[in-house]
Amino acid sequence: MEQIIEHLNLQQIADSGQCFTWECLAENNYSICAYGRYLETKQQGNKFIFSCGKQEFDTFWSGYFDLDTDYGAIKRTIDTQDAYLNAAIQFGGGIRILRQELWEVMVGFLISQNNHIPRIRSSMQALRTQYGQRREKGNAAGVYYSFPHPDELSDATAADFSALGLGYRAKYLETLVSRMRRGGLEELKQTLEALDDAAVIQQLCTLYGIGKKVAECIALFGMHRTNRFPIDTHIRRILERHYAAGFPYTRYDGVLGIIQQYLFYYHLKGEK
DNA sequence: AGCCAGGAAGTCC
DNA sequence: GGACTTCATGGC
């Protein structure tokens, strides 16, 4: 099916580092596996072609791409005097915060610490093909691998994960899997849903290998807590260099996570 | 061009 | 404050 969508750019999202499992098939053409479903999509300007039917798009993928959130309205609240932020949005205004699966995000950002995006991606891909379920694409030729549930990872050891390039993070994942298997993940999800942002972060930080920064990312990308503002090395530099007098947190209260993504992506890819 | 060093969406002890 | 895995990246 086809659809016109504003404030969405596949390449920007794919390179923004919020998800590590999209696969680039060609320019502006990606395959996406999420919640066990498979989708291929192509973009030409604001026109998109999706490999699924209208009903599946409306009931599932539309939510995944966060199309119910009005990014145009958010952009209109931006301080016109803030040259850096405006440049960032000019550069990466097609970024949205996807509604990804909690577990996949937890693993992705557990691996992300002290790491490069290309390497995170290859580790995530290896986890899928090693432990995920092999499935027919259905609406396209070939097969894909779903991202493995904790139960599907429960026989793997730290040494197995290390072999996939996780390095010293392998033991973190082994411990996390043992906590999240056999209903642990579903229990955690229920617990977290009931908590406010600060308590979510606090709760996540009790897990071995998850510190403040990773917890913030999990809340933002895995639970759509769009007011979380993860401060990593890139953001820290931006704050020092461009917001030495203080960042306007209160002005963007409620959408700080979205603002963070614009800034992060611009620093990562745009600003030279 | 090819090599080398500093750094990478940090956290643990 | 130091150690931790490995390697894509940029500088020379």
PDB file of C-alpha atoms (C1' of nucleotides) in Angstrom:
ATOM      1  CA  MET A   1       0.000   0.000   0.000  1.00  0.00           C
ATOM      2  CA  GLU A   2       0.997   3.630  -0.366  1.00  0.00           C
ATOM      3  CA  GLN A   3       0.685   6.568   1.951  1.00  0.00           C
ATOM      4  CA  ILE A   4       1.693  10.206   2.193  1.00  0.00           C
ATOM      5  CA  ILE A   5       3.393  10.899   5.543  1.00  0.00           C
ATOM      6  CA  GLU A   6       5.015  14.083   6.793  1.00  0.00           C
ATOM      7  CA  HIS A   7       7.862  14.356   9.293  1.00  0.00           C
ATOM      8  CA  LEU A   8       9.128  10.852   8.532  1.00  0.00           C
ATOM      9  CA  ASN A   9      12.448   9.910   6.999  1.00  0.00           C
ATOM     10  CA  LEU A  10      13.492   6.271   6.959  1.00  0.00           C
ATOM     11  CA  GLN A  11      17.188   6.870   6.472  1.00  0.00           C
ATOM     12  CA  GLN A  12      17.327   9.346   9.333  1.00  0.00           C
ATOM     13  CA  ILE A  13      15.616   6.931  11.706  1.00  0.00           C
ATOM     14  CA  ALA A  14      17.784   4.037  10.557  1.00  0.00           C
ATOM     15  CA  ASP A  15      20.939   6.063  11.232  1.00  0.00           C
ATOM     16  CA  SER A  16      19.719   7.757  14.399  1.00  0.00           C
ATOM     17  CA  GLY A  17      20.760   4.858  16.593  1.00  0.00           C
ATOM     18  CA  GLN A  18      17.393   4.331  18.296  1.00  0.00           C
ATOM     19  CA  CYS A  19      16.953   0.960  16.595  1.00  0.00           C
ATOM     20  CA  PHE A  20      19.637  -1.449  15.536  1.00  0.00           C
ATOM     21  CA  THR A  21      17.764  -4.022  13.485  1.00  0.00           C
ATOM     22  CA  TRP A  22      16.500  -2.200  10.420  1.00  0.00           C
ATOM     23  CA  GLU A  23      18.247  -3.423   7.305  1.00  0.00           C
ATOM     24  CA  CYS A  24      18.995  -1.131   4.393  1.00  0.00           C
ATOM     25  CA  LEU A  25      18.052  -2.890   1.131  1.00  0.00           C
ATOM     26  CA  ALA A  26      18.778   0.072  -1.128  1.00  0.00           C
ATOM     27  CA  GLU A  27      18.702   3.840  -0.846  1.00  0.00           C
ATOM     28  CA  ASN A  28      15.533   4.879   1.030  1.00  0.00           C
ATOM     29  CA  ASN A  29      14.479   1.245   1.109  1.00  0.00           C
ATOM     30  CA  TYR A  30      14.459  -0.751   4.354  1.00  0.00           C
ATOM     31  CA  SER A  31      13.324  -4.051   5.759  1.00  0.00           C
ATOM     32  CA  ILE A  32      11.991  -3.933   9.275  1.00  0.00           C
ATOM     33  CA  CYS A  33      11.226  -6.739  11.687  1.00  0.00           C
ATOM     34  CA  ALA A  34       9.259  -5.820  14.796  1.00  0.00           C
ATOM     35  CA  TYR A  35       6.943  -7.699  17.157  1.00  0.00           C
ATOM     36  CA  GLY A  36       7.552 -10.769  14.980  1.00  0.00           C
ATOM     37  CA  ARG A  37       6.159  -9.036  11.895  1.00  0.00           C
ATOM     38  CA  TYR A  38       8.056  -8.210   8.742  1.00  0.00           C
ATOM     39  CA  LEU A  39       7.750  -5.099   6.582  1.00  0.00           C
ATOM     40  CA  GLU A  40       9.547  -3.600   3.628  1.00  0.00           C
ATOM     41  CA  THR A  41       9.198   0.071   2.873  1.00  0.00           C
ATOM     42  CA  LYS A  42      10.408   2.593   0.315  1.00  0.00           C
ATOM     43  CA  GLN A  43      10.379   6.340   0.522  1.00  0.00           C
ATOM     44  CA  GLN A  44      10.280   9.023  -2.154  1.00  0.00           C
ATOM     45  CA  GLY A  45       9.914  12.394  -0.495  1.00  0.00           C
ATOM     46  CA  ASN A  46       6.761  12.238   1.580  1.00  0.00           C
ATOM     47  CA  LYS A  47       5.424   9.250  -0.343  1.00  0.00           C
ATOM     48  CA  PHE A  48       5.879   5.791   1.133  1.00  0.00           C
ATOM     49  CA  ILE A  49       5.275   2.330  -0.215  1.00  0.00           C
ATOM     50  CA  PHE A  50       4.707  -0.428   2.345  1.00  0.00           C
ATOM     51  CA  SER A  51       4.733  -4.144   1.626  1.00  0.00           C
ATOM     52  CA  CYS A  52       1.718  -4.745   3.886  1.00  0.00           C
ATOM     53  CA  GLY A  53      -1.982  -4.133   3.295  1.00  0.00           C
ATOM     54  CA  LYS A  54      -3.907  -1.123   4.511  1.00  0.00           C
ATOM     55  CA  GLN A  55      -5.491  -2.914   7.422  1.00  0.00           C
ATOM     56  CA  GLU A  56      -2.206  -4.195   8.828  1.00  0.00           C
ATOM     57  CA  PHE A  57      -0.703  -0.766   8.346  1.00  0.00           C
ATOM     58  CA  ASP A  58      -3.505   1.033  10.121  1.00  0.00           C
ATOM     59  CA  THR A  59      -3.763  -1.399  13.006  1.00  0.00           C
ATOM     60  CA  PHE A  60      -0.074  -2.046  13.547  1.00  0.00           C
ATOM     61  CA  TRP A  61       2.644  -0.241  11.596  1.00  0.00           C
ATOM     62  CA  SER A  62       1.082   3.179  11.923  1.00  0.00           C
ATOM     63  CA  GLY A  63       1.545   2.865  15.673  1.00  0.00           C
ATOM     64  CA  TYR A  64       5.064   1.508  15.282  1.00  0.00           C
ATOM     65  CA  PHE A  65       6.060   4.615  13.310  1.00  0.00           C
ATOM     66  CA  ASP A  66       4.354   6.802  15.921  1.00  0.00           C
ATOM     67  CA  LEU A  67       2.091   8.413  13.333  1.00  0.00           C
ATOM     68  CA  ASP A  68      -0.415   9.442  15.995  1.00  0.00           C
ATOM     69  CA  THR A  69       2.073  11.918  17.420  1.00  0.00           C
ATOM     70  CA  ASP A  70       1.973  15.352  15.806  1.00  0.00           C
ATOM     71  CA  TYR A  71       5.627  16.113  15.156  1.00  0.00           C
ATOM     72  CA  GLY A  72       4.685  19.232  13.195  1.00  0.00           C
ATOM     73  CA  ALA A  73       3.110  20.682  16.326  1.00  0.00           C
ATOM     74  CA  ILE A  74       6.240  19.880  18.333  1.00  0.00           C
ATOM     75  CA  LYS A  75       8.441  21.602  15.775  1.00  0.00           C
ATOM     76  CA  ARG A  76       6.281  24.705  15.945  1.00  0.00           C
ATOM     77  CA  THR A  77       7.124  25.084  19.632  1.00  0.00           C
ATOM     78  CA  ILE A  78      10.850  25.348  18.906  1.00  0.00           C
ATOM     79  CA  ASP A  79      12.496  28.600  19.943  1.00  0.00           C
ATOM     80  CA  THR A  80      13.226  30.435  16.674  1.00  0.00           C
ATOM     81  CA  GLN A  81      16.241  32.036  18.369  1.00  0.00           C
ATOM     82  CA  ASP A  82      17.836  28.644  19.015  1.00  0.00           C
ATOM     83  CA  ALA A  83      20.026  28.369  15.932  1.00  0.00           C
ATOM     84  CA  TYR A  84      21.558  25.031  16.854  1.00  0.00           C
ATOM     85  CA  LEU A  85      18.284  23.252  17.510  1.00  0.00           C
ATOM     86  CA  ASN A  86      16.722  24.706  14.373  1.00  0.00           C
ATOM     87  CA  ALA A  87      19.676  23.500  12.324  1.00  0.00           C
ATOM     88  CA  ALA A  88      19.341  20.077  13.915  1.00  0.00           C
ATOM     89  CA  ILE A  89      15.669  19.877  12.949  1.00  0.00           C
ATOM     90  CA  GLN A  90      16.411  21.155   9.484  1.00  0.00           C
ATOM     91  CA  PHE A  91      18.868  18.286   9.183  1.00  0.00           C
ATOM     92  CA  GLY A  92      16.972  15.464  10.855  1.00  0.00           C
ATOM     93  CA  GLY A  93      13.335  16.535  10.971  1.00  0.00           C
ATOM     94  CA  GLY A  94      12.225  13.123   9.742  1.00  0.00           C
ATOM     95  CA  ILE A  95      13.113  11.412  12.976  1.00  0.00           C
ATOM     96  CA  ARG A  96      10.318   9.945  15.065  1.00  0.00           C
ATOM     97  CA  ILE A  97      10.509   7.907  18.236  1.00  0.00           C
ATOM     98  CA  LEU A  98       9.463   4.445  17.141  1.00  0.00           C
ATOM     99  CA  ARG A  99       7.295   2.306  19.371  1.00  0.00           C
ATOM    100  CA  GLN A 100       9.654  -0.620  19.626  1.00  0.00           C
ATOM    101  CA  GLU A 101       9.528  -3.734  21.743  1.00  0.00           C
ATOM    102  CA  LEU A 102      10.852  -3.274  25.242  1.00  0.00           C
ATOM    103  CA  TRP A 103      13.009  -6.384  25.243  1.00  0.00           C
ATOM    104  CA  GLU A 104      14.734  -5.625  21.960  1.00  0.00           C
ATOM    105  CA  VAL A 105      15.481  -2.101  23.143  1.00  0.00           C
ATOM    106  CA  MET A 106      16.813  -3.384  26.465  1.00  0.00           C
ATOM    107  CA  VAL A 107      19.256  -5.677  24.720  1.00  0.00           C
ATOM    108  CA  GLY A 108      20.226  -3.111  22.085  1.00  0.00           C
ATOM    109  CA  PHE A 109      21.146  -0.465  24.617  1.00  0.00           C
ATOM    110  CA  LEU A 110      22.760  -2.911  27.003  1.00  0.00           C
ATOM    111  CA  ILE A 111      25.120  -3.691  24.130  1.00  0.00           C
ATOM    112  CA  SER A 112      25.442  -0.027  23.148  1.00  0.00           C
ATOM    113  CA  GLN A 113      27.572   0.994  26.104  1.00  0.00           C
ATOM    114  CA  ASN A 114      31.117   1.976  25.208  1.00  0.00           C
ATOM    115  CA  ASN A 115      30.390   0.773  21.682  1.00  0.00           C
ATOM    116  CA  HIS A 116      29.925   1.866  18.059  1.00  0.00           C
ATOM    117  CA  ILE A 117      26.619   1.748  16.183  1.00  0.00           C
ATOM    118  CA  PRO A 118      27.934  -0.504  13.365  1.00  0.00           C
ATOM    119  CA  ARG A 119      29.167  -2.998  15.908  1.00  0.00           C
ATOM    120  CA  ILE A 120      25.956  -2.862  17.960  1.00  0.00           C
ATOM    121  CA  ARG A 121      24.057  -3.561  14.780  1.00  0.00           C
ATOM    122  CA  SER A 122      26.147  -6.588  13.887  1.00  0.00           C
ATOM    123  CA  SER A 123      25.745  -8.032  17.383  1.00  0.00           C
ATOM    124  CA  MET A 124      21.970  -7.566  17.252  1.00  0.00           C
ATOM    125  CA  GLN A 125      21.835  -9.148  13.806  1.00  0.00           C
ATOM    126  CA  ALA A 126      23.866 -12.095  15.082  1.00  0.00           C
ATOM    127  CA  LEU A 127      21.480 -12.573  18.023  1.00  0.00           C
ATOM    128  CA  ARG A 128      18.559 -12.701  15.601  1.00  0.00           C
ATOM    129  CA  THR A 129      20.035 -15.201  13.183  1.00  0.00           C
ATOM    130  CA  GLN A 130      21.507 -17.377  15.952  1.00  0.00           C
ATOM    131  CA  TYR A 131      18.570 -17.489  18.331  1.00  0.00           C
ATOM    132  CA  GLY A 132      15.535 -15.966  16.611  1.00  0.00           C
ATOM    133  CA  GLN A 133      12.845 -17.819  14.747  1.00  0.00           C
ATOM    134  CA  ARG A 134      13.321 -18.318  11.040  1.00  0.00           C
ATOM    135  CA  ARG A 135      10.172 -17.231   9.231  1.00  0.00           C
ATOM    136  CA  GLU A 136       8.851 -16.736   5.723  1.00  0.00           C
ATOM    137  CA  LYS A 137       8.506 -13.080   4.838  1.00  0.00           C
ATOM    138  CA  GLY A 138       5.079 -13.721   3.361  1.00  0.00           C
ATOM    139  CA  ASN A 139       4.592 -10.371   1.663  1.00  0.00           C
ATOM    140  CA  ALA A 140       8.058 -10.653   0.071  1.00  0.00           C
ATOM    141  CA  ALA A 141      10.344 -13.468  -1.028  1.00  0.00           C
ATOM    142  CA  GLY A 142      12.771 -15.131   1.389  1.00  0.00           C
ATOM    143  CA  VAL A 143      13.093 -15.506   5.150  1.00  0.00           C
ATOM    144  CA  TYR A 144      13.829 -13.316   8.136  1.00  0.00           C
ATOM    145  CA  TYR A 145      14.634 -13.923  11.784  1.00  0.00           C
ATOM    146  CA  SER A 146      12.589 -12.576  14.652  1.00  0.00           C
ATOM    147  CA  PHE A 147      14.407 -11.065  17.613  1.00  0.00           C
ATOM    148  CA  PRO A 148      14.714 -13.813  20.248  1.00  0.00           C
ATOM    149  CA  HIS A 149      12.614 -13.685  23.441  1.00  0.00           C
ATOM    150  CA  PRO A 150      14.520 -14.261  26.709  1.00  0.00           C
ATOM    151  CA  ASP A 151      13.238 -17.835  26.747  1.00  0.00           C
ATOM    152  CA  GLU A 152      14.911 -18.408  23.397  1.00  0.00           C
ATOM    153  CA  LEU A 153      18.193 -17.104  24.792  1.00  0.00           C
ATOM    154  CA  SER A 154      18.098 -18.931  28.092  1.00  0.00           C
ATOM    155  CA  ASP A 155      20.424 -21.750  27.032  1.00  0.00           C
ATOM    156  CA  ALA A 156      23.093 -19.384  25.773  1.00  0.00           C
ATOM    157  CA  THR A 157      26.093 -18.589  27.978  1.00  0.00           C
ATOM    158  CA  ALA A 158      28.236 -15.495  28.326  1.00  0.00           C
ATOM    159  CA  ALA A 159      30.820 -17.238  26.150  1.00  0.00           C
ATOM    160  CA  ASP A 160      28.210 -17.706  23.420  1.00  0.00           C
ATOM    161  CA  PHE A 161      27.309 -14.017  23.537  1.00  0.00           C
ATOM    162  CA  SER A 162      30.951 -13.040  23.616  1.00  0.00           C
ATOM    163  CA  ALA A 163      31.440 -14.939  20.380  1.00  0.00           C
ATOM    164  CA  LEU A 164      28.847 -12.657  18.782  1.00  0.00           C
ATOM    165  CA  GLY A 165      30.992  -9.612  19.514  1.00  0.00           C
ATOM    166  CA  LEU A 166      29.424  -8.488  22.790  1.00  0.00           C
ATOM    167  CA  GLY A 167      32.779  -8.394  24.564  1.00  0.00           C
ATOM    168  CA  TYR A 168      32.610  -7.686  28.286  1.00  0.00           C
ATOM    169  CA  ARG A 169      28.854  -6.969  27.915  1.00  0.00           C
ATOM    170  CA  ALA A 170      28.213 -10.679  27.345  1.00  0.00           C
ATOM    171  CA  LYS A 171      27.984 -11.382  31.077  1.00  0.00           C
ATOM    172  CA  TYR A 172      25.468  -8.554  31.459  1.00  0.00           C
ATOM    173  CA  LEU A 173      23.199 -10.141  28.856  1.00  0.00           C
ATOM    174  CA  GLU A 174      23.565 -13.600  30.367  1.00  0.00           C
ATOM    175  CA  THR A 175      22.410 -12.271  33.738  1.00  0.00           C
ATOM    176  CA  LEU A 176      19.621 -10.221  32.193  1.00  0.00           C
ATOM    177  CA  VAL A 177      18.299 -13.221  30.283  1.00  0.00           C
ATOM    178  CA  SER A 178      18.224 -15.330  33.417  1.00  0.00           C
ATOM    179  CA  ARG A 179      16.163 -12.628  35.121  1.00  0.00           C
ATOM    180  CA  MET A 180      13.811 -12.082  32.186  1.00  0.00           C
ATOM    181  CA  ARG A 181      13.096 -15.655  31.128  1.00  0.00           C
ATOM    182  CA  ARG A 182      10.059 -17.624  32.223  1.00  0.00           C
ATOM    183  CA  GLY A 183       7.765 -14.657  32.642  1.00  0.00           C
ATOM    184  CA  GLY A 184      10.332 -12.306  34.150  1.00  0.00           C
ATOM    185  CA  LEU A 185      10.098  -9.915  31.224  1.00  0.00           C
ATOM    186  CA  GLU A 186       6.310  -9.754  31.291  1.00  0.00           C
ATOM    187  CA  GLU A 187       6.424  -9.145  35.027  1.00  0.00           C
ATOM    188  CA  LEU A 188       8.950  -6.350  34.623  1.00  0.00           C
ATOM    189  CA  LYS A 189       6.837  -4.779  31.888  1.00  0.00           C
ATOM    190  CA  GLN A 190       3.788  -4.699  34.147  1.00  0.00           C
ATOM    191  CA  THR A 191       5.781  -3.267  37.004  1.00  0.00           C
ATOM    192  CA  LEU A 192       7.300  -0.526  34.862  1.00  0.00           C
ATOM    193  CA  GLU A 193       4.027   0.490  33.228  1.00  0.00           C
ATOM    194  CA  ALA A 194       2.640   1.520  36.588  1.00  0.00           C
ATOM    195  CA  LEU A 195       5.632   3.670  37.509  1.00  0.00           C
ATOM    196  CA  ASP A 196       6.412   7.294  36.770  1.00  0.00           C
ATOM    197  CA  ASP A 197       9.516   8.162  34.778  1.00  0.00           C
ATOM    198  CA  ALA A 198      11.903   8.595  37.688  1.00  0.00           C
ATOM    199  CA  ALA A 199      10.845   5.287  39.236  1.00  0.00           C
ATOM    200  CA  VAL A 200      11.219   3.514  35.885  1.00  0.00           C
ATOM    201  CA  ILE A 201      14.816   4.683  35.645  1.00  0.00           C
ATOM    202  CA  GLN A 202      15.471   3.673  39.230  1.00  0.00           C
ATOM    203  CA  GLN A 203      13.988   0.225  38.651  1.00  0.00           C
ATOM    204  CA  LEU A 204      15.936  -0.395  35.450  1.00  0.00           C
ATOM    205  CA  CYS A 205      19.183   0.652  37.135  1.00  0.00           C
ATOM    206  CA  THR A 206      18.868  -2.277  39.541  1.00  0.00           C
ATOM    207  CA  LEU A 207      19.579  -4.629  36.632  1.00  0.00           C
ATOM    208  CA  TYR A 208      23.193  -5.711  36.214  1.00  0.00           C
ATOM    209  CA  GLY A 209      24.830  -3.838  33.334  1.00  0.00           C
ATOM    210  CA  ILE A 210      22.151  -1.158  33.131  1.00  0.00           C
ATOM    211  CA  GLY A 211      23.230   2.235  34.418  1.00  0.00           C
ATOM    212  CA  LYS A 212      21.614   5.668  34.204  1.00  0.00           C
ATOM    213  CA  LYS A 213      22.307   6.349  30.546  1.00  0.00           C
ATOM    214  CA  VAL A 214      21.135   2.955  29.289  1.00  0.00           C
ATOM    215  CA  ALA A 215      18.069   3.118  31.540  1.00  0.00           C
ATOM    216  CA  GLU A 216      17.148   6.507  30.065  1.00  0.00           C
ATOM    217  CA  CYS A 217      17.421   5.085  26.556  1.00  0.00           C
ATOM    218  CA  ILE A 218      15.304   2.063  27.444  1.00  0.00           C
ATOM    219  CA  ALA A 219      12.604   4.318  28.914  1.00  0.00           C
ATOM    220  CA  LEU A 220      12.638   6.608  25.884  1.00  0.00           C
ATOM    221  CA  PHE A 221      12.865   4.071  23.072  1.00  0.00           C
ATOM    222  CA  GLY A 222      11.409   0.970  24.676  1.00  0.00           C
ATOM    223  CA  MET A 223       8.554   2.523  26.648  1.00  0.00           C
ATOM    224  CA  HIS A 224       7.948   5.689  24.657  1.00  0.00           C
ATOM    225  CA  ARG A 225       8.618   7.863  27.691  1.00  0.00           C
ATOM    226  CA  THR A 226       9.185  10.814  25.384  1.00  0.00           C
ATOM    227  CA  ASN A 227      10.239  13.167  28.137  1.00  0.00           C
ATOM    228  CA  ARG A 228      13.411  11.248  28.990  1.00  0.00           C
ATOM    229  CA  PHE A 229      16.589  12.974  27.904  1.00  0.00           C
ATOM    230  CA  PRO A 230      19.540  10.550  27.820  1.00  0.00           C
ATOM    231  CA  ILE A 231      22.840  12.357  28.249  1.00  0.00           C
ATOM    232  CA  ASP A 232      25.656  10.547  26.528  1.00  0.00           C
ATOM    233  CA  THR A 233      28.991  11.719  25.271  1.00  0.00           C
ATOM    234  CA  HIS A 234      27.479  13.452  22.214  1.00  0.00           C
ATOM    235  CA  ILE A 235      24.766  15.261  24.121  1.00  0.00           C
ATOM    236  CA  ARG A 236      27.254  16.224  26.810  1.00  0.00           C
ATOM    237  CA  ARG A 237      29.414  17.929  24.201  1.00  0.00           C
ATOM    238  CA  ILE A 238      26.423  19.702  22.691  1.00  0.00           C
ATOM    239  CA  LEU A 239      25.367  20.994  26.090  1.00  0.00           C
ATOM    240  CA  GLU A 240      28.880  22.237  26.853  1.00  0.00           C
ATOM    241  CA  ARG A 241      29.419  23.847  23.492  1.00  0.00           C
ATOM    242  CA  HIS A 242      25.993  25.252  22.609  1.00  0.00           C
ATOM    243  CA  TYR A 243      24.066  25.478  25.860  1.00  0.00           C
ATOM    244  CA  ALA A 244      26.712  26.559  28.327  1.00  0.00           C
ATOM    245  CA  ALA A 245      24.192  28.873  30.002  1.00  0.00           C
ATOM    246  CA  GLY A 246      21.797  25.954  30.516  1.00  0.00           C
ATOM    247  CA  PHE A 247      19.463  23.914  28.330  1.00  0.00           C
ATOM    248  CA  PRO A 248      15.788  25.016  28.197  1.00  0.00           C
ATOM    249  CA  TYR A 249      14.433  21.819  29.771  1.00  0.00           C
ATOM    250  CA  THR A 250      11.219  23.385  31.010  1.00  0.00           C
ATOM    251  CA  ARG A 251      10.334  24.878  27.637  1.00  0.00           C
ATOM    252  CA  TYR A 252      10.349  21.407  26.066  1.00  0.00           C
ATOM    253  CA  ASP A 253       8.873  19.557  28.994  1.00  0.00           C
ATOM    254  CA  GLY A 254       6.984  16.538  27.696  1.00  0.00           C
ATOM    255  CA  VAL A 255       8.941  16.154  24.468  1.00  0.00           C
ATOM    256  CA  LEU A 256      12.534  16.312  25.718  1.00  0.00           C
ATOM    257  CA  GLY A 257      13.297  12.875  24.297  1.00  0.00           C
ATOM    258  CA  ILE A 258      12.299  13.961  20.812  1.00  0.00           C
ATOM    259  CA  ILE A 259      14.424  17.095  21.104  1.00  0.00           C
ATOM    260  CA  GLN A 260      17.280  14.933  22.327  1.00  0.00           C
ATOM    261  CA  GLN A 261      17.040  12.811  19.179  1.00  0.00           C
ATOM    262  CA  TYR A 262      17.204  15.828  16.873  1.00  0.00           C
ATOM    263  CA  LEU A 263      20.292  17.072  18.706  1.00  0.00           C
ATOM    264  CA  PHE A 264      21.946  13.680  18.891  1.00  0.00           C
ATOM    265  CA  TYR A 265      21.466  12.855  15.233  1.00  0.00           C
ATOM    266  CA  TYR A 266      22.703  16.252  14.100  1.00  0.00           C
ATOM    267  CA  HIS A 267      25.836  15.915  16.185  1.00  0.00           C
ATOM    268  CA  LEU A 268      26.397  12.360  14.986  1.00  0.00           C
ATOM    269  CA  LYS A 269      25.801  12.844  11.273  1.00  0.00           C
ATOM    270  CA  GLY A 270      25.283  16.444  10.314  1.00  0.00           C
ATOM    271  CA  GLU A 271      27.544  18.822  12.136  1.00  0.00           C
ATOM    272  CA  LYS A 272      31.031  18.793  10.652  1.00  0.00           C
TER     273      LYS A 272
ATOM    274  C1'  DA B   1      47.830   4.688   1.003  1.00  0.00           C
ATOM    275  C1'  DG B   2      48.221   2.276   5.074  1.00  0.00           C
ATOM    276  C1'  DC B   3      49.071   2.469   9.966  1.00  0.00           C
ATOM    277  C1'  DC B   4      48.208   3.888  14.622  1.00  0.00           C
ATOM    278  C1'  DA B   5      46.103   5.933  18.627  1.00  0.00           C
ATOM    279  C1'  DG B   6      42.072   7.708  20.818  1.00  0.00           C
ATOM    280  C1'  DG B   7      37.482   6.924  21.379  1.00  0.00           C
ATOM    281  C1'  DA B   8      33.053   4.703  21.127  1.00  0.00           C
ATOM    282  C1'  DA B   9      24.664   6.132  22.935  1.00  0.00           C
ATOM    283  C1'  DG B  10      28.993   3.486  30.003  1.00  0.00           C
ATOM    284  C1'  DT B  11      28.996   0.487  34.010  1.00  0.00           C
ATOM    285  C1'  DC B  12      31.073  -2.098  37.540  1.00  0.00           C
ATOM    286  C1'  DC B  13      34.146  -2.766  41.402  1.00  0.00           C
TER     287       DC B  13
ATOM    288  C1'  DG C   1      39.512   6.263  39.415  1.00  0.00           C
ATOM    289  C1'  DG C   2      40.739   2.157  36.579  1.00  0.00           C
ATOM    290  C1'  DA C   3      39.364  -1.825  33.833  1.00  0.00           C
ATOM    291  C1'  DC C   4      36.778  -3.642  30.344  1.00  0.00           C
ATOM    292  C1'  DT C   5      36.130  -6.189  24.526  1.00  0.00           C
ATOM    293  C1'  DT C   6      36.649  -4.975  20.041  1.00  0.00           C
ATOM    294  C1'  DC C   7      36.927  -2.252  16.100  1.00  0.00           C
ATOM    295  C1'  DA C   8      35.098   1.680  12.922  1.00  0.00           C
ATOM    296  C1'  DT C   9      36.958   6.083  12.412  1.00  0.00           C
ATOM    297  C1'  DG C  10      39.925   9.944  11.644  1.00  0.00           C
ATOM    298  C1'  DG C  11      44.524  11.927  11.671  1.00  0.00           C
ATOM    299  C1'  DC C  12      49.093  11.617   9.991  1.00  0.00           C
TER     300       DC C  12
END
